[in-house]
Short mmCIF file of C-alpha atoms and ligand atoms in Angstrom, two decimals:
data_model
loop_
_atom_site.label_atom_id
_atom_site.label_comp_id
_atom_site.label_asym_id
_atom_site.label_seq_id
_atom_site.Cartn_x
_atom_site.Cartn_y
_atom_site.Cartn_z
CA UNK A 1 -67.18 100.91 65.18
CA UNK A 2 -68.17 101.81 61.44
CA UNK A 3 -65.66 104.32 60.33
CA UNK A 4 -67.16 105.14 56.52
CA UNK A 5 -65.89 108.36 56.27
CA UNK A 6 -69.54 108.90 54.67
CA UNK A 7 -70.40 109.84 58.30
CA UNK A 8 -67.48 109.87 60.36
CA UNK A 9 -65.69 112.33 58.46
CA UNK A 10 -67.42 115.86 58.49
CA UNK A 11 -65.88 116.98 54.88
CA UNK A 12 -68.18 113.84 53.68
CA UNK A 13 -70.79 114.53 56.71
CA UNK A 14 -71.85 117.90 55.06
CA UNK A 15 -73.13 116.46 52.14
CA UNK A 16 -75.77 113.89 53.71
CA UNK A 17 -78.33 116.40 54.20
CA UNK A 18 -77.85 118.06 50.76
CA UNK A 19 -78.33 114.63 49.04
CA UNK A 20 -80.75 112.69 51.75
CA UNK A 21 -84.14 113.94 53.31
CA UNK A 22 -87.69 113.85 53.93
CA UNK A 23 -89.59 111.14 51.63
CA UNK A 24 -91.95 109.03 51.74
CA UNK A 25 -89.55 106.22 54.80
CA UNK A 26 -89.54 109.67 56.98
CA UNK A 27 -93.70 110.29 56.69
CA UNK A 28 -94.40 106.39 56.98
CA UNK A 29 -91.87 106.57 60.17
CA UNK A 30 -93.67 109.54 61.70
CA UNK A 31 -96.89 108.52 61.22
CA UNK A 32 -96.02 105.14 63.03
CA UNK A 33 -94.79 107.27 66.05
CA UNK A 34 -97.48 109.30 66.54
CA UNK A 35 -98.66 107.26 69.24
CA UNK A 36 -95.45 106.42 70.55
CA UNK A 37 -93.95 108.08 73.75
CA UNK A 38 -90.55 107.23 73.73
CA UNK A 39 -88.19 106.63 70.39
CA UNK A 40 -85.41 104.64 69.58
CA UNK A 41 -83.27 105.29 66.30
CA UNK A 42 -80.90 103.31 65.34
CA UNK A 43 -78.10 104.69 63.16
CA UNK A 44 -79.69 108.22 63.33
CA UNK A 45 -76.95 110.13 61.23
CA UNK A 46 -78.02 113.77 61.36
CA UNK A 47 -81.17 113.07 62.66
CA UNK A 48 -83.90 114.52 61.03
CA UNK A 49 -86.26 111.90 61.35
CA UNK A 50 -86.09 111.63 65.09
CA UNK A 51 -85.87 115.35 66.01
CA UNK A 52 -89.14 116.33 63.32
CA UNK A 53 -91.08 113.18 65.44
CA UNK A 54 -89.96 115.02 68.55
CA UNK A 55 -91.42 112.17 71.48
CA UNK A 56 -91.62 112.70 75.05
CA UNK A 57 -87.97 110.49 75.25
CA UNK A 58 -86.31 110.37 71.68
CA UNK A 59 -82.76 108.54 71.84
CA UNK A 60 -80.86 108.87 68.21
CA UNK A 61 -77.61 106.22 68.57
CA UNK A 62 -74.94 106.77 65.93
CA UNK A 63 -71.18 105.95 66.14
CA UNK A 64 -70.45 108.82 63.37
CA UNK A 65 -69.45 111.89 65.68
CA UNK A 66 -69.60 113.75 62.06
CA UNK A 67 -73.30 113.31 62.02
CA UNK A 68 -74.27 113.59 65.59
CA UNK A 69 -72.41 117.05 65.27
CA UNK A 70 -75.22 118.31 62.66
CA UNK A 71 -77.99 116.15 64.47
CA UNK A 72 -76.97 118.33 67.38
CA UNK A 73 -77.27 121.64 66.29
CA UNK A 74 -80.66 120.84 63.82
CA UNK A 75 -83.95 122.63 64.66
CA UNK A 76 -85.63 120.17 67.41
CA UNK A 77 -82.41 118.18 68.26
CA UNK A 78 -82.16 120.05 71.54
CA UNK A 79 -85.30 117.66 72.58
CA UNK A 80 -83.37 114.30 71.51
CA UNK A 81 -80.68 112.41 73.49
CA UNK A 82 -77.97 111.62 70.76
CA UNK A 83 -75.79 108.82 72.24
CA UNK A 84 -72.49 108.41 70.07
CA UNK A 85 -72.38 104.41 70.61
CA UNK A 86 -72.52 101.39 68.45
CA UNK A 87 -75.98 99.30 67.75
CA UNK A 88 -74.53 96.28 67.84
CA UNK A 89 -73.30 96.48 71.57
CA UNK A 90 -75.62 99.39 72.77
CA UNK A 91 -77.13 98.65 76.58
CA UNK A 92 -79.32 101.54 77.13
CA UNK A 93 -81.24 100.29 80.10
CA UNK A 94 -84.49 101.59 78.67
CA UNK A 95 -87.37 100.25 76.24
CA UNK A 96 -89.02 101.99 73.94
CA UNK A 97 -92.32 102.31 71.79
CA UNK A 98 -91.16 102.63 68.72
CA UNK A 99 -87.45 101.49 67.61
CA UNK A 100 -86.69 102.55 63.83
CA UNK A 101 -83.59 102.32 61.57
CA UNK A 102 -84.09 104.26 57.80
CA UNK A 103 -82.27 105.10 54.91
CA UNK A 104 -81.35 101.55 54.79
CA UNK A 105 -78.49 101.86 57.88
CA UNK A 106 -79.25 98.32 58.48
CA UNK A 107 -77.34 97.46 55.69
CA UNK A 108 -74.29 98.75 57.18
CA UNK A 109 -74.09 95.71 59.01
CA UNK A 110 -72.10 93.50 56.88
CA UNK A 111 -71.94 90.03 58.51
CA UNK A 112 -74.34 87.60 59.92
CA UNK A 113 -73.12 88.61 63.67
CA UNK A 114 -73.53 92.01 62.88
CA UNK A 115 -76.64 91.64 61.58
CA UNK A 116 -77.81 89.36 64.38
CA UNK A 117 -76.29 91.63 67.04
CA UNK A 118 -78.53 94.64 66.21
CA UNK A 119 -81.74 92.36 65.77
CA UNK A 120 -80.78 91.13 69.75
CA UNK A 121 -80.35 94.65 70.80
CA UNK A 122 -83.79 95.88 69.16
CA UNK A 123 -85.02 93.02 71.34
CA UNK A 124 -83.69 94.30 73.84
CA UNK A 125 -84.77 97.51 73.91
CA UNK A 126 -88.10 97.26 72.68
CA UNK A 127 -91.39 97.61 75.19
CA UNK A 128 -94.05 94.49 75.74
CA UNK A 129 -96.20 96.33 73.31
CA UNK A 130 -93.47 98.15 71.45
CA UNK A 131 -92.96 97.79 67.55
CA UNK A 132 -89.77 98.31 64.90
CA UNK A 133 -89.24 98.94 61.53
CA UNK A 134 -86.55 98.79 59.10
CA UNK A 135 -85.63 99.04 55.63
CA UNK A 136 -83.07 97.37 53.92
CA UNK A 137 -82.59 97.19 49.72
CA UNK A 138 -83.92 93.70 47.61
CA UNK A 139 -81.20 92.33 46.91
CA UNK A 140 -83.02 91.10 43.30
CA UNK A 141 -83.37 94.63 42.11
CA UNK A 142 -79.63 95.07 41.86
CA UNK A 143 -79.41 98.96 42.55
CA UNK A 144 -75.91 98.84 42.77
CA UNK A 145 -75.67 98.24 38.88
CA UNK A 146 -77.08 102.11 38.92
CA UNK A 147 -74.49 103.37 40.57
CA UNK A 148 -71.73 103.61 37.74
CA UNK A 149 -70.33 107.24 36.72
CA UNK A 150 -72.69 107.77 33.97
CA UNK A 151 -76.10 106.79 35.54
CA UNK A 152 -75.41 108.06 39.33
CA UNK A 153 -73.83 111.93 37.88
CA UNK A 154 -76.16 114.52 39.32
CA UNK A 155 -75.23 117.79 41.41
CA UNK A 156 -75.79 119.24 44.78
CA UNK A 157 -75.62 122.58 45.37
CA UNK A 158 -73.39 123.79 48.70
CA UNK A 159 -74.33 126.57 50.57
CA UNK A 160 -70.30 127.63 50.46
CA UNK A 161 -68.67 125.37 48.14
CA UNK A 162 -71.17 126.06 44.97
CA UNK A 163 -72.06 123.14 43.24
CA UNK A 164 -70.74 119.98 43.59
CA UNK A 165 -70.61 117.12 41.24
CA UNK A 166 -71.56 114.05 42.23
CA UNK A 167 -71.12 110.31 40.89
CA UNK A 168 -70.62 106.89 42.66
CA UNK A 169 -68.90 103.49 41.32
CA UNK A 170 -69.52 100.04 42.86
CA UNK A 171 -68.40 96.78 42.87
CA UNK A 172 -70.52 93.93 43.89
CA UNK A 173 -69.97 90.61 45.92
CA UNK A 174 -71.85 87.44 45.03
CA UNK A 175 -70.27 85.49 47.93
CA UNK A 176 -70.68 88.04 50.75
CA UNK A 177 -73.47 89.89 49.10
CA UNK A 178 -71.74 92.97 50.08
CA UNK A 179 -71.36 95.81 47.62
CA UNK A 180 -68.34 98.48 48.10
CA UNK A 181 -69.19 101.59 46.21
CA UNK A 182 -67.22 104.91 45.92
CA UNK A 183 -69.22 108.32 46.45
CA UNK A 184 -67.22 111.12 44.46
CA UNK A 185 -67.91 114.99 46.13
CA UNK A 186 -66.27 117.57 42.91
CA UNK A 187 -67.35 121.32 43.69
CA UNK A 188 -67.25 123.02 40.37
CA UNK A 189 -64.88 125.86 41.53
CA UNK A 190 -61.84 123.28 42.50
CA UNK A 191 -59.75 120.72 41.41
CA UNK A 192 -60.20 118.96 44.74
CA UNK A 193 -62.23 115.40 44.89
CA UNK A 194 -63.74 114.18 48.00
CA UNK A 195 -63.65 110.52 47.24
CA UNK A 196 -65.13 107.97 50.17
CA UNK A 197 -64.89 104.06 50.04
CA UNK A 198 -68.13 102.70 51.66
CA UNK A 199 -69.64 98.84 51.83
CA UNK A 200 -73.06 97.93 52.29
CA UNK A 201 -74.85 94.13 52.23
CA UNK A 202 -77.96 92.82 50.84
CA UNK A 203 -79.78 90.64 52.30
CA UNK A 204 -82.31 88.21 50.56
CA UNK A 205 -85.80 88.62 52.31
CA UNK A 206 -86.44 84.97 53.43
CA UNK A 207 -82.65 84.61 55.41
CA UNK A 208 -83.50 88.32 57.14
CA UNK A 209 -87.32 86.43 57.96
CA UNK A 210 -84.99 83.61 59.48
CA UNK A 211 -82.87 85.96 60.97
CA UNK A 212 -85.62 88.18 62.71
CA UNK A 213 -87.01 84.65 63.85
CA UNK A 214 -83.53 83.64 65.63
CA UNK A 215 -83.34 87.27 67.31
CA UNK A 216 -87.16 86.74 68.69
CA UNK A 217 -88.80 89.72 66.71
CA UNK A 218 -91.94 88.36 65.22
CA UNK A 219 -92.96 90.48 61.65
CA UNK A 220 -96.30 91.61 61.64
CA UNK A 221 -96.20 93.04 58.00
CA UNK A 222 -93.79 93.04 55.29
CA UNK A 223 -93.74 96.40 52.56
CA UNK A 224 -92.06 96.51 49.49
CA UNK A 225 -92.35 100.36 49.03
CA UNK A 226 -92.40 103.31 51.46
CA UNK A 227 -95.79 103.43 50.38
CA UNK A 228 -97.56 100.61 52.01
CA UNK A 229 -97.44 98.08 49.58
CA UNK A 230 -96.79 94.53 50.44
CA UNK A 231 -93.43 93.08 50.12
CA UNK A 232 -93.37 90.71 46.69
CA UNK A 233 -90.15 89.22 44.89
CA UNK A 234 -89.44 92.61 42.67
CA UNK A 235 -90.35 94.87 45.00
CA UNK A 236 -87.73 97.75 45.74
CA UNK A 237 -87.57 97.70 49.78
CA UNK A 238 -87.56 94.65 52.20
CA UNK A 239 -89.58 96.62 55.15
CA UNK A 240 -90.18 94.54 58.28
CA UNK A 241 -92.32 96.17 60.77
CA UNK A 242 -93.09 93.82 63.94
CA UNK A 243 -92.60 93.50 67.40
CA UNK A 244 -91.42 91.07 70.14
CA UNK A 245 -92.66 87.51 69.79
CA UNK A 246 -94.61 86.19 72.11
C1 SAM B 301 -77.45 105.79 55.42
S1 SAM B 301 -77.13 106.53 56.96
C2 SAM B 301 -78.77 106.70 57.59
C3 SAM B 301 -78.92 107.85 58.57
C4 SAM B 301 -80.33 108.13 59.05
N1 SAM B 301 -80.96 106.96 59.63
C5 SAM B 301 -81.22 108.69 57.96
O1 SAM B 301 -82.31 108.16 57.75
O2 SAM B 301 -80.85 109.68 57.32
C6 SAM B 301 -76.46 105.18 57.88
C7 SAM B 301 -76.05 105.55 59.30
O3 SAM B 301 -75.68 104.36 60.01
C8 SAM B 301 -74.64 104.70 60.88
N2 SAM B 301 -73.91 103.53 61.37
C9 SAM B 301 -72.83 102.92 60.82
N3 SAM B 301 -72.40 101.92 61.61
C10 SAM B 301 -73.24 101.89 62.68
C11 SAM B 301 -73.32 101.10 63.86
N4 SAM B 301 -72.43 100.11 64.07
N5 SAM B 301 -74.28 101.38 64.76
C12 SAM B 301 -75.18 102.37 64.54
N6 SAM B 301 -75.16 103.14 63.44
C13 SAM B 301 -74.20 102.91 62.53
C14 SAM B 301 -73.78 105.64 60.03
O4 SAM B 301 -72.85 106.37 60.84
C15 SAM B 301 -74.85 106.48 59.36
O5 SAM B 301 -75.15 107.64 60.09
#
């Protein structure tokens, strides 16, 4: 299990939604369920995604009890089945239209197993007709040399803590492609720092088109931007959308 406290820990947990939301991944996600009946997400966190698509069966999977908790209680989440469980071993029994992972949780998997073991179980739990998509950060853009103190610093504002003061710090890992970055939480009225260690791994687009191949997922179209464009060498996003092959 993935215990970042990013999401496992709810002191870290109540910041995602304050930092993360609806963009351009969510409406190109939506849209792509609209037809769908039943939804798979994979890494859910707090689930906004999955509970705004609302689908006859929507399953959110997330091992961070942290974010399940606010996934829960969210407007719409009452319709979703949140399963606290692990992609890389999940067995749901069930196959669905649509399976999704966004906000770039498939770079939480930090190995080639890992990475391979979700790919198998999106095979597995996709439907003869059924489609994924993904997004997962070029690795030849190099956003983790944005996140030092000076160029990540913004603010958040907390519905009890004020604001908060934000910055990040990372190191990155030629050999294992694997960046560890720090995410700094500082609310204005305390001395207190929430500090979280996290890793995350790039992966270059022609070993994931390998990889996708081994697992038996077949890419139909490859974006380079939330907004439709095709995937090219500088583009920002590595989006695979496909299905089983045949
Ligand atoms: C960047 S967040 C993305 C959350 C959500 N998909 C969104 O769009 O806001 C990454 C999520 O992946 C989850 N995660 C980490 N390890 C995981 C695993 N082994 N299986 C499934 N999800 C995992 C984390 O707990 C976290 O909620």
């Amino acid at each position: 299990m993935n215990s970042d406290p990013l999401y496992s820990d709810p002191d870290f947990a109540q910041f995602y939604d304050l930092e993360n939301g609806w963009g351009d991944d969510f409406a190109y996600c939506a849209n792509m369920a609209k037809h769908a009946e039943s939804v798979l997400d994979l890494g859910c966190g707090t689930g906004e995604l999955l509970a705004a698509i609302a689908p006859k069966r929507g399953v959110g999977v997330d091992p961070a009890g942290a974010m399940l908790d606010i996934a829960r209680r969210r407007k719409g989440g009452e319709q979703v089945e949140w399963v606290q469980a692990d992609a890389r071993s999940l067995e749901l029994g069930a196959r669905f239209d649509l399976i999704m992972l966004t906000s770039h949780a498939f770079q939480v998997f930090l190995t080639d197993a890992d990475q391979s073991a979700v790919l198998d179980t999106i095979r597995h739990h996709l439907a003869p007709n059924g489609r994924f998509v993904f997004d997962t950060r070029n690795p030849a853009t190099k956003a983790w040399a944005q996140w030092t103190p000076e160029r990540s610093k913004r603010s958040l504002m907390h519905p009890k803590l004020g604001e908060v003061n934000v910055w990040n710090d990372a190191q990155y890992d030629a050999a294992s492609q694997v960046a560890s970055y720090q995410t700094h939480y500082q609310p204005e009225r305390s001395t207190h720092i929430y500090a979280a260690n996290s890793r995350i791994r790039f992966t270059a687009q022609p070993v994931l088109a390998e990889r996708l191949k081994a697992a038996g997922l077949m890419v139909s179209n490859w974006l380079g931007d939330w907004q439709g464009a095709p995937f090219k060498a500088t583009a920002q996003e590595i989006i695979p959308i496909g299905k089983l092959a045949p």
